[in-house]
PDB file of C-alpha atoms and ligand atoms in Angstrom:
ATOM      1  CA  MET S   1       0.003   0.005  -0.001  1.00  0.00           C
ATOM      2  CA  GLY S   2       2.991   2.236   0.563  1.00  0.00           C
ATOM      3  CA  TYR S   3       3.181   3.191  -3.099  1.00  0.00           C
ATOM      4  CA  LEU S   4      -0.244   4.698  -3.238  1.00  0.00           C
ATOM      5  CA  ARG S   5      -0.751   8.333  -2.748  1.00  0.00           C
ATOM      6  CA  GLY S   6      -2.633   9.255   0.383  1.00  0.00           C
ATOM      7  CA  ASP S   7      -6.360   9.743   0.014  1.00  0.00           C
ATOM      8  CA  LYS S   8      -6.049  13.400   0.865  1.00  0.00           C
ATOM      9  CA  ASN S   9      -4.323  14.123  -2.406  1.00  0.00           C
ATOM     10  CA  ASP S  10      -6.806  13.847  -5.235  1.00  0.00           C
ATOM     11  CA  ASP S  11      -4.903  15.879  -7.780  1.00  0.00           C
ATOM     12  CA  TYR S  12      -5.342  14.103 -11.093  1.00  0.00           C
ATOM     13  CA  SER S  13      -4.066  16.897 -13.289  1.00  0.00           C
ATOM     14  CA  ASP S  14      -1.149  14.818 -14.620  1.00  0.00           C
ATOM     15  CA  TYR S  15      -3.239  11.713 -15.358  1.00  0.00           C
ATOM     16  CA  GLY S  16      -3.663  12.462 -19.074  1.00  0.00           C
ATOM     17  CA  LEU S  17      -3.060   9.878 -21.798  1.00  0.00           C
ATOM     18  CA  THR S  18       0.189   9.831 -23.761  1.00  0.00           C
ATOM     19  CA  LEU S  19       1.149   7.730 -26.765  1.00  0.00           C
ATOM     20  CA  GLU S  20       3.875   5.303 -25.709  1.00  0.00           C
ATOM     21  CA  THR S  21       5.807   2.813 -27.806  1.00  0.00           C
ATOM     22  CA  ALA S  22       7.485  -0.361 -26.535  1.00  0.00           C
ATOM     23  CA  ASP S  23       8.436  -3.514 -28.467  1.00  0.00           C
ATOM     24  CA  GLU S  24       7.068  -1.866 -31.664  1.00  0.00           C
ATOM     25  CA  THR S  25       3.647  -1.616 -30.012  1.00  0.00           C
ATOM     26  CA  SER S  26       2.084   1.825 -29.679  1.00  0.00           C
ATOM     27  CA  LEU S  27      -0.652   2.587 -27.215  1.00  0.00           C
ATOM     28  CA  TYR S  28      -2.130   5.437 -25.242  1.00  0.00           C
ATOM     29  CA  THR S  29      -1.859   5.082 -21.500  1.00  0.00           C
ATOM     30  CA  SER S  30      -1.964   7.084 -18.273  1.00  0.00           C
ATOM     31  CA  LYS S  31       1.432   6.570 -16.700  1.00  0.00           C
ATOM     32  CA  ALA S  32       0.534   8.496 -13.548  1.00  0.00           C
ATOM     33  CA  LEU S  33      -2.605   6.420 -12.940  1.00  0.00           C
ATOM     34  CA  ARG S  34      -0.527   3.293 -13.103  1.00  0.00           C
ATOM     35  CA  ALA S  35       2.346   4.639 -11.044  1.00  0.00           C
ATOM     36  CA  GLU S  36       0.284   6.285  -8.332  1.00  0.00           C
ATOM     37  CA  ARG S  37      -2.861   4.162  -8.152  1.00  0.00           C
ATOM     38  CA  GLY S  38      -1.856   0.771  -9.538  1.00  0.00           C
ATOM     39  CA  ILE S  39      -4.539   0.948 -12.218  1.00  0.00           C
ATOM     40  CA  LEU S  40      -3.818   0.341 -15.878  1.00  0.00           C
ATOM     41  CA  VAL S  41      -5.739   2.058 -18.674  1.00  0.00           C
ATOM     42  CA  ALA S  42      -4.571   1.527 -22.253  1.00  0.00           C
ATOM     43  CA  PHE S  43      -5.937   2.170 -25.724  1.00  0.00           C
ATOM     44  CA  THR S  44      -4.077   0.236 -28.400  1.00  0.00           C
ATOM     45  CA  THR S  45      -3.417   1.248 -32.011  1.00  0.00           C
ATOM     46  CA  ARG S  46      -2.695  -0.828 -35.137  1.00  0.00           C
ATOM     47  CA  GLU S  47       1.019  -0.770 -34.313  1.00  0.00           C
ATOM     48  CA  GLY S  48       2.361  -4.056 -32.988  1.00  0.00           C
ATOM     49  CA  GLY S  49       1.149  -7.629 -33.350  1.00  0.00           C
ATOM     50  CA  TYR S  50       1.312 -10.165 -36.135  1.00  0.00           C
ATOM     51  CA  SER S  51      -1.891  -9.906 -38.174  1.00  0.00           C
ATOM     52  CA  ARG S  52      -1.740  -9.584 -41.956  1.00  0.00           C
ATOM     53  CA  THR S  53      -3.613  -7.224 -44.263  1.00  0.00           C
ATOM     54  CA  PRO S  54      -6.385  -6.119 -43.837  1.00  0.00           C
ATOM     55  CA  TYR S  55      -5.973  -6.793 -40.108  1.00  0.00           C
ATOM     56  CA  ASP S  56      -2.452  -5.396 -39.893  1.00  0.00           C
ATOM     57  CA  SER S  57      -1.208  -5.622 -37.496  1.00  0.00           C
ATOM     58  CA  LEU S  58      -2.354  -5.516 -33.853  1.00  0.00           C
ATOM     59  CA  ASN S  59      -5.881  -6.830 -34.388  1.00  0.00           C
ATOM     60  CA  LEU S  60      -7.244  -7.934 -31.025  1.00  0.00           C
ATOM     61  CA  ALA S  61     -10.775  -9.013 -31.968  1.00  0.00           C
ATOM     62  CA  LEU S  62     -11.937 -12.527 -32.826  1.00  0.00           C
ATOM     63  CA  HIS S  63     -15.089 -11.621 -34.767  1.00  0.00           C
ATOM     64  CA  VAL S  64     -13.625  -9.869 -37.796  1.00  0.00           C
ATOM     65  CA  GLY S  65     -12.359 -12.809 -39.870  1.00  0.00           C
ATOM     66  CA  ASP S  66      -8.701 -12.712 -38.856  1.00  0.00           C
ATOM     67  CA  ASP S  67      -6.783 -15.933 -38.094  1.00  0.00           C
ATOM     68  CA  HIS S  68      -7.880 -17.033 -34.604  1.00  0.00           C
ATOM     69  CA  ALA S  69      -4.425 -18.203 -33.542  1.00  0.00           C
ATOM     70  CA  VAL S  70      -2.832 -14.918 -34.599  1.00  0.00           C
ATOM     71  CA  VAL S  71      -5.372 -12.878 -32.610  1.00  0.00           C
ATOM     72  CA  ILE S  72      -4.640 -14.970 -29.524  1.00  0.00           C
ATOM     73  CA  GLN S  73      -0.919 -14.454 -30.153  1.00  0.00           C
ATOM     74  CA  ASN S  74      -1.521 -10.683 -30.408  1.00  0.00           C
ATOM     75  CA  ARG S  75      -3.476 -10.661 -27.143  1.00  0.00           C
ATOM     76  CA  GLU S  76      -0.805 -12.665 -25.374  1.00  0.00           C
ATOM     77  CA  ALA S  77       2.033 -10.444 -26.613  1.00  0.00           C
ATOM     78  CA  LEU S  78       0.140  -7.328 -25.531  1.00  0.00           C
ATOM     79  CA  CYS S  79      -0.558  -8.784 -22.097  1.00  0.00           C
ATOM     80  CA  VAL S  80       3.111  -9.705 -21.648  1.00  0.00           C
ATOM     81  CA  LEU S  81       4.027  -6.117 -22.539  1.00  0.00           C
ATOM     82  CA  LEU S  82       1.528  -4.733 -20.040  1.00  0.00           C
ATOM     83  CA  GLY S  83       2.244  -7.264 -17.308  1.00  0.00           C
ATOM     84  CA  LEU S  84      -1.244  -8.804 -17.482  1.00  0.00           C
ATOM     85  CA  ASP S  85      -2.509 -12.390 -17.517  1.00  0.00           C
ATOM     86  CA  ALA S  86      -4.152 -12.924 -20.935  1.00  0.00           C
ATOM     87  CA  SER S  87      -6.198 -15.869 -19.645  1.00  0.00           C
ATOM     88  CA  ARG S  88      -8.029 -13.545 -17.213  1.00  0.00           C
ATOM     89  CA  MET S  89      -8.923 -10.987 -19.891  1.00  0.00           C
ATOM     90  CA  THR S  90     -12.693 -10.483 -19.774  1.00  0.00           C
ATOM     91  CA  CYS S  91     -14.586  -9.415 -22.888  1.00  0.00           C
ATOM     92  CA  ALA S  92     -18.204  -8.484 -23.637  1.00  0.00           C
ATOM     93  CA  GLU S  93     -20.309  -9.552 -26.586  1.00  0.00           C
ATOM     94  CA  GLN S  94     -20.715  -5.892 -27.729  1.00  0.00           C
ATOM     95  CA  VAL S  95     -24.176  -5.918 -29.253  1.00  0.00           C
ATOM     96  CA  HIS S  96     -24.657  -2.116 -29.533  1.00  0.00           C
ATOM     97  CA  GLU S  97     -27.103  -2.008 -26.645  1.00  0.00           C
ATOM     98  CA  ASN S  98     -26.791  -0.497 -23.163  1.00  0.00           C
ATOM     99  CA  LYS S  99     -26.349  -3.360 -20.698  1.00  0.00           C
ATOM    100  CA  VAL S 100     -23.583  -3.365 -18.111  1.00  0.00           C
ATOM    101  CA  ALA S 101     -22.187  -6.554 -16.545  1.00  0.00           C
ATOM    102  CA  VAL S 102     -20.388  -6.670 -13.206  1.00  0.00           C
ATOM    103  CA  VAL S 103     -17.381  -8.962 -13.582  1.00  0.00           C
ATOM    104  CA  ASN S 104     -17.060 -11.211 -10.549  1.00  0.00           C
ATOM    105  CA  GLU S 105     -14.904 -14.294 -10.159  1.00  0.00           C
ATOM    106  CA  SER S 106     -17.452 -16.557 -11.873  1.00  0.00           C
ATOM    107  CA  ILE S 107     -17.155 -14.731 -15.204  1.00  0.00           C
ATOM    108  CA  ALA S 108     -13.535 -13.508 -15.020  1.00  0.00           C
ATOM    109  CA  GLY S 109     -11.713 -14.583 -18.189  1.00  0.00           C
ATOM    110  CA  SER S 110     -14.896 -14.763 -20.289  1.00  0.00           C
ATOM    111  CA  GLY S 111     -14.060 -14.371 -23.964  1.00  0.00           C
ATOM    112  CA  ALA S 112     -10.287 -14.496 -23.423  1.00  0.00           C
ATOM    113  CA  VAL S 113      -9.811 -17.241 -25.998  1.00  0.00           C
ATOM    114  CA  SER S 114     -13.179 -17.618 -27.729  1.00  0.00           C
ATOM    115  CA  LEU S 115     -15.714 -15.289 -29.260  1.00  0.00           C
ATOM    116  CA  GLY S 116     -18.641 -17.313 -27.919  1.00  0.00           C
ATOM    117  CA  GLY S 117     -17.276 -17.062 -24.385  1.00  0.00           C
ATOM    118  CA  ALA S 118     -17.663 -13.269 -24.117  1.00  0.00           C
ATOM    119  CA  VAL S 119     -20.159 -11.926 -21.577  1.00  0.00           C
ATOM    120  CA  ARG S 120     -23.538 -12.216 -23.311  1.00  0.00           C
ATOM    121  CA  GLY S 121     -25.555  -9.166 -24.208  1.00  0.00           C
ATOM    122  CA  ALA S 122     -23.163  -6.709 -22.543  1.00  0.00           C
ATOM    123  CA  ASP S 123     -21.585  -3.537 -23.952  1.00  0.00           C
ATOM    124  CA  ALA S 124     -19.997  -2.428 -20.706  1.00  0.00           C
ATOM    125  CA  LEU S 125     -18.093  -4.119 -17.889  1.00  0.00           C
ATOM    126  CA  VAL S 126     -17.393  -3.104 -14.310  1.00  0.00           C
ATOM    127  CA  THR S 127     -15.045  -4.728 -11.790  1.00  0.00           C
ATOM    128  CA  ASN S 128     -13.022  -4.249  -8.641  1.00  0.00           C
ATOM    129  CA  LEU S 129     -11.202  -7.581  -8.989  1.00  0.00           C
ATOM    130  CA  GLU S 130      -7.441  -7.354  -9.082  1.00  0.00           C
ATOM    131  CA  ALA S 131      -5.596  -8.732 -12.117  1.00  0.00           C
ATOM    132  CA  VAL S 132      -8.740  -9.183 -14.216  1.00  0.00           C
ATOM    133  CA  PRO S 133      -8.200  -7.058 -17.323  1.00  0.00           C
ATOM    134  CA  LEU S 134     -11.372  -5.757 -18.975  1.00  0.00           C
ATOM    135  CA  ALA S 135     -11.140  -5.539 -22.766  1.00  0.00           C
ATOM    136  CA  LEU S 136     -13.458  -4.213 -25.448  1.00  0.00           C
ATOM    137  CA  PHE S 137     -12.744  -3.817 -29.151  1.00  0.00           C
ATOM    138  CA  PHE S 138     -13.196  -0.846 -31.456  1.00  0.00           C
ATOM    139  CA  ALA S 139     -12.842   0.519 -34.964  1.00  0.00           C
ATOM    140  CA  ASP S 140     -14.679   3.896 -34.874  1.00  0.00           C
ATOM    141  CA  CYS S 141     -17.039   3.500 -31.873  1.00  0.00           C
ATOM    142  CA  VAL S 142     -15.999   5.395 -28.736  1.00  0.00           C
ATOM    143  CA  PRO S 143     -14.092   3.512 -26.005  1.00  0.00           C
ATOM    144  CA  VAL S 144     -14.781   4.921 -22.543  1.00  0.00           C
ATOM    145  CA  VAL S 145     -12.988   3.904 -19.344  1.00  0.00           C
ATOM    146  CA  ILE S 146     -14.126   5.142 -15.954  1.00  0.00           C
ATOM    147  CA  VAL S 147     -11.985   4.764 -12.851  1.00  0.00           C
ATOM    148  CA  GLU S 148     -12.682   5.358  -9.181  1.00  0.00           C
ATOM    149  CA  PRO S 149      -9.085   5.490  -7.967  1.00  0.00           C
ATOM    150  CA  ARG S 150      -9.698   5.553  -4.195  1.00  0.00           C
ATOM    151  CA  HIS S 151     -11.662   2.308  -4.084  1.00  0.00           C
ATOM    152  CA  ARG S 152      -9.939   0.924  -7.180  1.00  0.00           C
ATOM    153  CA  ILE S 153     -13.038   0.221  -9.249  1.00  0.00           C
ATOM    154  CA  ILE S 154     -13.032   0.317 -13.039  1.00  0.00           C
ATOM    155  CA  GLY S 155     -15.717   0.456 -15.708  1.00  0.00           C
ATOM    156  CA  MET S 156     -15.493   0.309 -19.486  1.00  0.00           C
ATOM    157  CA  ALA S 157     -18.084   0.997 -22.153  1.00  0.00           C
ATOM    158  CA  HIS S 158     -18.480   0.514 -25.900  1.00  0.00           C
ATOM    159  CA  ALA S 159     -20.225   3.638 -27.131  1.00  0.00           C
ATOM    160  CA  GLY S 160     -21.262   3.647 -30.772  1.00  0.00           C
ATOM    161  CA  TRP S 161     -24.156   5.849 -31.833  1.00  0.00           C
ATOM    162  CA  ARG S 162     -26.661   3.357 -30.456  1.00  0.00           C
ATOM    163  CA  GLY S 163     -24.862   3.149 -27.113  1.00  0.00           C
ATOM    164  CA  VAL S 164     -24.499   6.934 -26.836  1.00  0.00           C
ATOM    165  CA  HIS S 165     -28.172   7.386 -27.659  1.00  0.00           C
ATOM    166  CA  ALA S 166     -29.193   4.657 -25.160  1.00  0.00           C
ATOM    167  CA  ASP S 167     -27.041   6.103 -22.323  1.00  0.00           C
ATOM    168  CA  ILE S 168     -24.452   3.337 -22.007  1.00  0.00           C
ATOM    169  CA  VAL S 169     -22.030   5.798 -20.363  1.00  0.00           C
ATOM    170  CA  GLU S 170     -24.503   6.849 -17.685  1.00  0.00           C
ATOM    171  CA  ASN S 171     -25.512   3.195 -17.129  1.00  0.00           C
ATOM    172  CA  THR S 172     -21.883   2.226 -16.533  1.00  0.00           C
ATOM    173  CA  ILE S 173     -21.388   5.002 -13.977  1.00  0.00           C
ATOM    174  CA  ASN S 174     -24.687   4.112 -12.276  1.00  0.00           C
ATOM    175  CA  ARG S 175     -23.665   0.487 -12.064  1.00  0.00           C
ATOM    176  CA  MET S 176     -20.378   1.437 -10.378  1.00  0.00           C
ATOM    177  CA  VAL S 177     -22.310   3.606  -7.917  1.00  0.00           C
ATOM    178  CA  GLU S 178     -24.925   0.918  -7.173  1.00  0.00           C
ATOM    179  CA  ASP S 179     -22.521  -1.963  -6.942  1.00  0.00           C
ATOM    180  CA  ARG S 180     -19.819  -0.294  -4.848  1.00  0.00           C
ATOM    181  CA  ALA S 181     -21.386   2.778  -3.265  1.00  0.00           C
ATOM    182  CA  VAL S 182     -18.898   5.158  -4.863  1.00  0.00           C
ATOM    183  CA  GLU S 183     -19.525   8.695  -6.135  1.00  0.00           C
ATOM    184  CA  PRO S 184     -19.157  10.109  -9.674  1.00  0.00           C
ATOM    185  CA  ALA S 185     -17.427  13.124  -8.102  1.00  0.00           C
ATOM    186  CA  ASP S 186     -14.539  10.788  -7.160  1.00  0.00           C
ATOM    187  CA  MET S 187     -14.231   9.284 -10.634  1.00  0.00           C
ATOM    188  CA  ILE S 188     -11.956  10.049 -13.536  1.00  0.00           C
ATOM    189  CA  ALA S 189     -12.653   9.094 -17.158  1.00  0.00           C
ATOM    190  CA  PHE S 190     -10.739   8.350 -20.316  1.00  0.00           C
ATOM    191  CA  ILE S 191     -12.046   8.592 -23.876  1.00  0.00           C
ATOM    192  CA  GLY S 192     -10.102   6.501 -26.388  1.00  0.00           C
ATOM    193  CA  PRO S 193      -9.559   6.863 -30.137  1.00  0.00           C
ATOM    194  CA  SER S 194     -12.769   6.949 -32.195  1.00  0.00           C
ATOM    195  CA  ILE S 195     -14.173   8.468 -35.346  1.00  0.00           C
ATOM    196  CA  GLY S 196     -14.471  12.211 -34.764  1.00  0.00           C
ATOM    197  CA  GLY S 197     -17.014  14.867 -35.654  1.00  0.00           C
ATOM    198  CA  CYS S 198     -14.706  15.657 -38.584  1.00  0.00           C
ATOM    199  CA  CYS S 199     -15.473  12.370 -40.335  1.00  0.00           C
ATOM    200  CA  TYR S 200     -18.638  10.750 -38.970  1.00  0.00           C
ATOM    201  CA  ARG S 201     -21.214  11.663 -41.589  1.00  0.00           C
ATOM    202  CA  VAL S 202     -24.623  10.150 -40.898  1.00  0.00           C
ATOM    203  CA  GLY S 203     -28.101  10.203 -42.438  1.00  0.00           C
ATOM    204  CA  GLU S 204     -30.829  12.760 -41.889  1.00  0.00           C
ATOM    205  CA  ASP S 205     -32.832  10.365 -39.676  1.00  0.00           C
ATOM    206  CA  LEU S 206     -29.942   9.899 -37.259  1.00  0.00           C
ATOM    207  CA  ILE S 207     -29.228  13.640 -37.050  1.00  0.00           C
ATOM    208  CA  LYS S 208     -32.899  14.126 -36.180  1.00  0.00           C
ATOM    209  CA  LYS S 209     -32.805  11.389 -33.537  1.00  0.00           C
ATOM    210  CA  PHE S 210     -29.767  13.005 -31.871  1.00  0.00           C
ATOM    211  CA  ALA S 211     -31.097  16.546 -32.190  1.00  0.00           C
ATOM    212  CA  GLU S 212     -34.140  15.420 -30.209  1.00  0.00           C
ATOM    213  CA  LYS S 213     -32.164  13.736 -27.470  1.00  0.00           C
ATOM    214  CA  PHE S 214     -29.438  16.402 -27.220  1.00  0.00           C
ATOM    215  CA  SER S 215     -31.584  19.423 -27.911  1.00  0.00           C
ATOM    216  CA  ASP S 216     -29.219  21.699 -25.968  1.00  0.00           C
ATOM    217  CA  LYS S 217     -26.167  20.455 -27.860  1.00  0.00           C
ATOM    218  CA  GLU S 218     -27.150  21.199 -31.440  1.00  0.00           C
ATOM    219  CA  HIS S 219     -23.790  22.699 -32.335  1.00  0.00           C
ATOM    220  CA  ARG S 220     -22.371  19.185 -32.197  1.00  0.00           C
ATOM    221  CA  LEU S 221     -24.757  17.942 -34.840  1.00  0.00           C
ATOM    222  CA  HIS S 222     -24.281  20.377 -37.701  1.00  0.00           C
ATOM    223  CA  GLY S 223     -23.317  19.573 -41.243  1.00  0.00           C
ATOM    224  CA  GLY S 224     -24.698  16.035 -41.340  1.00  0.00           C
ATOM    225  CA  LYS S 225     -21.964  14.852 -38.996  1.00  0.00           C
ATOM    226  CA  LEU S 226     -22.188  13.456 -35.506  1.00  0.00           C
ATOM    227  CA  ASP S 227     -19.480  14.186 -32.922  1.00  0.00           C
ATOM    228  CA  LEU S 228     -19.755  11.084 -30.726  1.00  0.00           C
ATOM    229  CA  PRO S 229     -16.679  11.732 -28.538  1.00  0.00           C
ATOM    230  CA  ALA S 230     -17.989  15.236 -27.759  1.00  0.00           C
ATOM    231  CA  LEU S 231     -21.357  13.771 -26.796  1.00  0.00           C
ATOM    232  CA  VAL S 232     -19.649  11.176 -24.579  1.00  0.00           C
ATOM    233  CA  TYR S 233     -17.686  13.979 -22.921  1.00  0.00           C
ATOM    234  CA  TYR S 234     -20.961  15.796 -22.299  1.00  0.00           C
ATOM    235  CA  GLN S 235     -22.573  12.638 -20.861  1.00  0.00           C
ATOM    236  CA  LEU S 236     -19.634  12.039 -18.509  1.00  0.00           C
ATOM    237  CA  GLU S 237     -19.865  15.590 -17.206  1.00  0.00           C
ATOM    238  CA  LYS S 238     -23.639  15.409 -16.895  1.00  0.00           C
ATOM    239  CA  ALA S 239     -23.263  12.222 -14.832  1.00  0.00           C
ATOM    240  CA  GLY S 240     -21.089  14.101 -12.342  1.00  0.00           C
ATOM    241  CA  ILE S 241     -17.478  13.635 -13.445  1.00  0.00           C
ATOM    242  CA  GLU S 242     -15.569  16.911 -13.368  1.00  0.00           C
ATOM    243  CA  ARG S 243     -14.350  18.326 -16.666  1.00  0.00           C
ATOM    244  CA  ALA S 244     -10.755  18.444 -15.388  1.00  0.00           C
ATOM    245  CA  ARG S 245     -10.923  14.700 -14.706  1.00  0.00           C
ATOM    246  CA  ILE S 246     -11.934  13.637 -18.202  1.00  0.00           C
ATOM    247  CA  PHE S 247      -8.989  12.789 -20.433  1.00  0.00           C
ATOM    248  CA  SER S 248      -8.938  11.997 -24.136  1.00  0.00           C
ATOM    249  CA  CYS S 249      -6.275  11.107 -26.712  1.00  0.00           C
ATOM    250  CA  GLU S 250      -4.772  13.947 -28.734  1.00  0.00           C
ATOM    251  CA  ASP S 251      -5.345  13.800 -32.471  1.00  0.00           C
ATOM    252  CA  SER S 252      -7.107  10.455 -32.469  1.00  0.00           C
ATOM    253  CA  CYS S 253      -9.842  10.395 -35.105  1.00  0.00           C
ATOM    254  CA  THR S 254      -9.639   6.794 -36.304  1.00  0.00           C
ATOM    255  CA  SER S 255     -10.678   7.744 -39.829  1.00  0.00           C
ATOM    256  CA  CYS S 256      -8.333  10.764 -40.179  1.00  0.00           C
ATOM    257  CA  ARG S 257      -5.453   8.691 -38.823  1.00  0.00           C
ATOM    258  CA  ASN S 258      -6.158   5.430 -40.536  1.00  0.00           C
ATOM    259  CA  GLU S 259      -2.454   4.557 -40.657  1.00  0.00           C
ATOM    260  CA  LEU S 260      -2.403   4.465 -36.863  1.00  0.00           C
ATOM    261  CA  PHE S 261      -5.925   3.168 -36.097  1.00  0.00           C
ATOM    262  CA  PHE S 262      -8.333   0.604 -37.437  1.00  0.00           C
ATOM    263  CA  SER S 263     -11.362   2.419 -38.844  1.00  0.00           C
ATOM    264  CA  TYR S 264     -14.464   0.577 -40.008  1.00  0.00           C
ATOM    265  CA  ARG S 265     -15.339   3.470 -42.272  1.00  0.00           C
ATOM    266  CA  GLY S 266     -11.810   4.402 -43.239  1.00  0.00           C
ATOM    267  CA  ASP S 267     -10.994   0.807 -44.183  1.00  0.00           C
ATOM    268  CA  GLY S 268     -14.246   0.128 -46.018  1.00  0.00           C
ATOM    269  CA  GLY S 269     -15.715  -2.349 -43.524  1.00  0.00           C
ATOM    270  CA  VAL S 270     -13.188  -5.198 -43.394  1.00  0.00           C
ATOM    271  CA  THR S 271     -10.519  -4.381 -40.831  1.00  0.00           C
ATOM    272  CA  GLY S 272      -9.188  -5.223 -37.380  1.00  0.00           C
ATOM    273  CA  ARG S 273     -10.039  -3.800 -33.984  1.00  0.00           C
ATOM    274  CA  GLN S 274      -7.948  -1.913 -31.424  1.00  0.00           C
ATOM    275  CA  ALA S 275      -8.690  -2.507 -27.765  1.00  0.00           C
ATOM    276  CA  ALA S 276      -9.440  -0.570 -24.652  1.00  0.00           C
ATOM    277  CA  ILE S 277      -7.876  -2.432 -21.737  1.00  0.00           C
ATOM    278  CA  ALA S 278      -8.166  -1.604 -18.075  1.00  0.00           C
ATOM    279  CA  ALA S 279      -7.066  -3.504 -15.002  1.00  0.00           C
ATOM    280  CA  VAL S 280      -6.795  -3.094 -11.264  1.00  0.00           C
ATOM    281  CA  LEU S 281      -3.228  -4.238 -10.669  1.00  0.00           C
ATOM    282  CA  PRO S 282      -2.449  -6.371  -7.622  1.00  0.00           C
ATOM    283  CA  LEU S 283      -0.777  -4.182  -5.034  1.00  0.00           C
ATOM    284  CA  LYS S 284       1.536  -7.008  -4.029  1.00  0.00           C
ATOM    285  CA  ASP S 285       3.249  -7.062  -7.480  1.00  0.00           C
ATOM    286  CA  PHE S 286       3.053  -3.359  -7.936  1.00  0.00           C
ATOM    287  CA  ASP S 287       6.297  -1.882  -9.234  1.00  0.00           C
ATOM    288  CA  PRO S 288       6.209   1.896  -9.351  1.00  0.00           C
ATOM    289  CA  THR S 289       9.600   2.093 -11.035  1.00  0.00           C
ATOM    290  CA  SER S 290       8.569   0.274 -14.205  1.00  0.00           C
ATOM    291  CA  ASP S 291       7.467   2.013 -17.362  1.00  0.00           C
ATOM    292  CA  LEU S 292       4.657   0.257 -19.254  1.00  0.00           C
ATOM    293  CA  ARG S 293       4.559  -2.730 -16.929  1.00  0.00           C
TER     294      ARG S 293
HETATM  295 ZN1   ZN N 301     -11.617  12.630 -38.767  1.00  0.00          ZN
END
């Protein structure tokens, strides 16, 4: 416990995400969160791994048509790099709905090695278990990680337009509050790489649907484009997380930066998936002097 900052000091101003590269693998991570709280948050990119075109090269998802063995190899290599146990990685089915699953011991490791094993019907996961990495997969949808650093509770959501519209972010926060009696005011949040308002052109019907729900946020809906990360930011704030405690990745529109990120739109549909990974690290193995792991 000696490595953790005292509870009195809740200054998270240096907890922002930076792009780090190790073993040819690039990912965004909060080094201070790991060093000071023993909690890992990472958003991977295409860089790293062994997958071939069109999944080149760090594809971490099993449902996209890539070679199963290579995806498992990619997951294992990433977990070695991050100091995680790949067999405990817990994944959700990701059905573009708004259900949140609490990961307890009985479902830890679900989906680590098989697509069918992922937590059924869930688009968000919450846990306080140590050494159980949560992982969701993305190629344009918005990855959101929420952390309550004092009680070491983590939540992660898959927020595409359906999830944003159906309040997946708020549901995830509520589930953390209900399950563990924690407060949004003590949480911090991370928004990973996703398609930005610059590139996400949608139909008239969808613009109308969002204009109705976010009637006070119309400036984010102009020009036939939807700014999902901005709406997620708004939802996090509305749920009670302070603006100064919400961190996103610089310059990370998946479609604009298609060389660095998988983008469903940018790649014309057939492509790999980057991952959001979060884990409560065991305090007993906690090494504050290490870099990525
Ligand atoms: Zn863009």
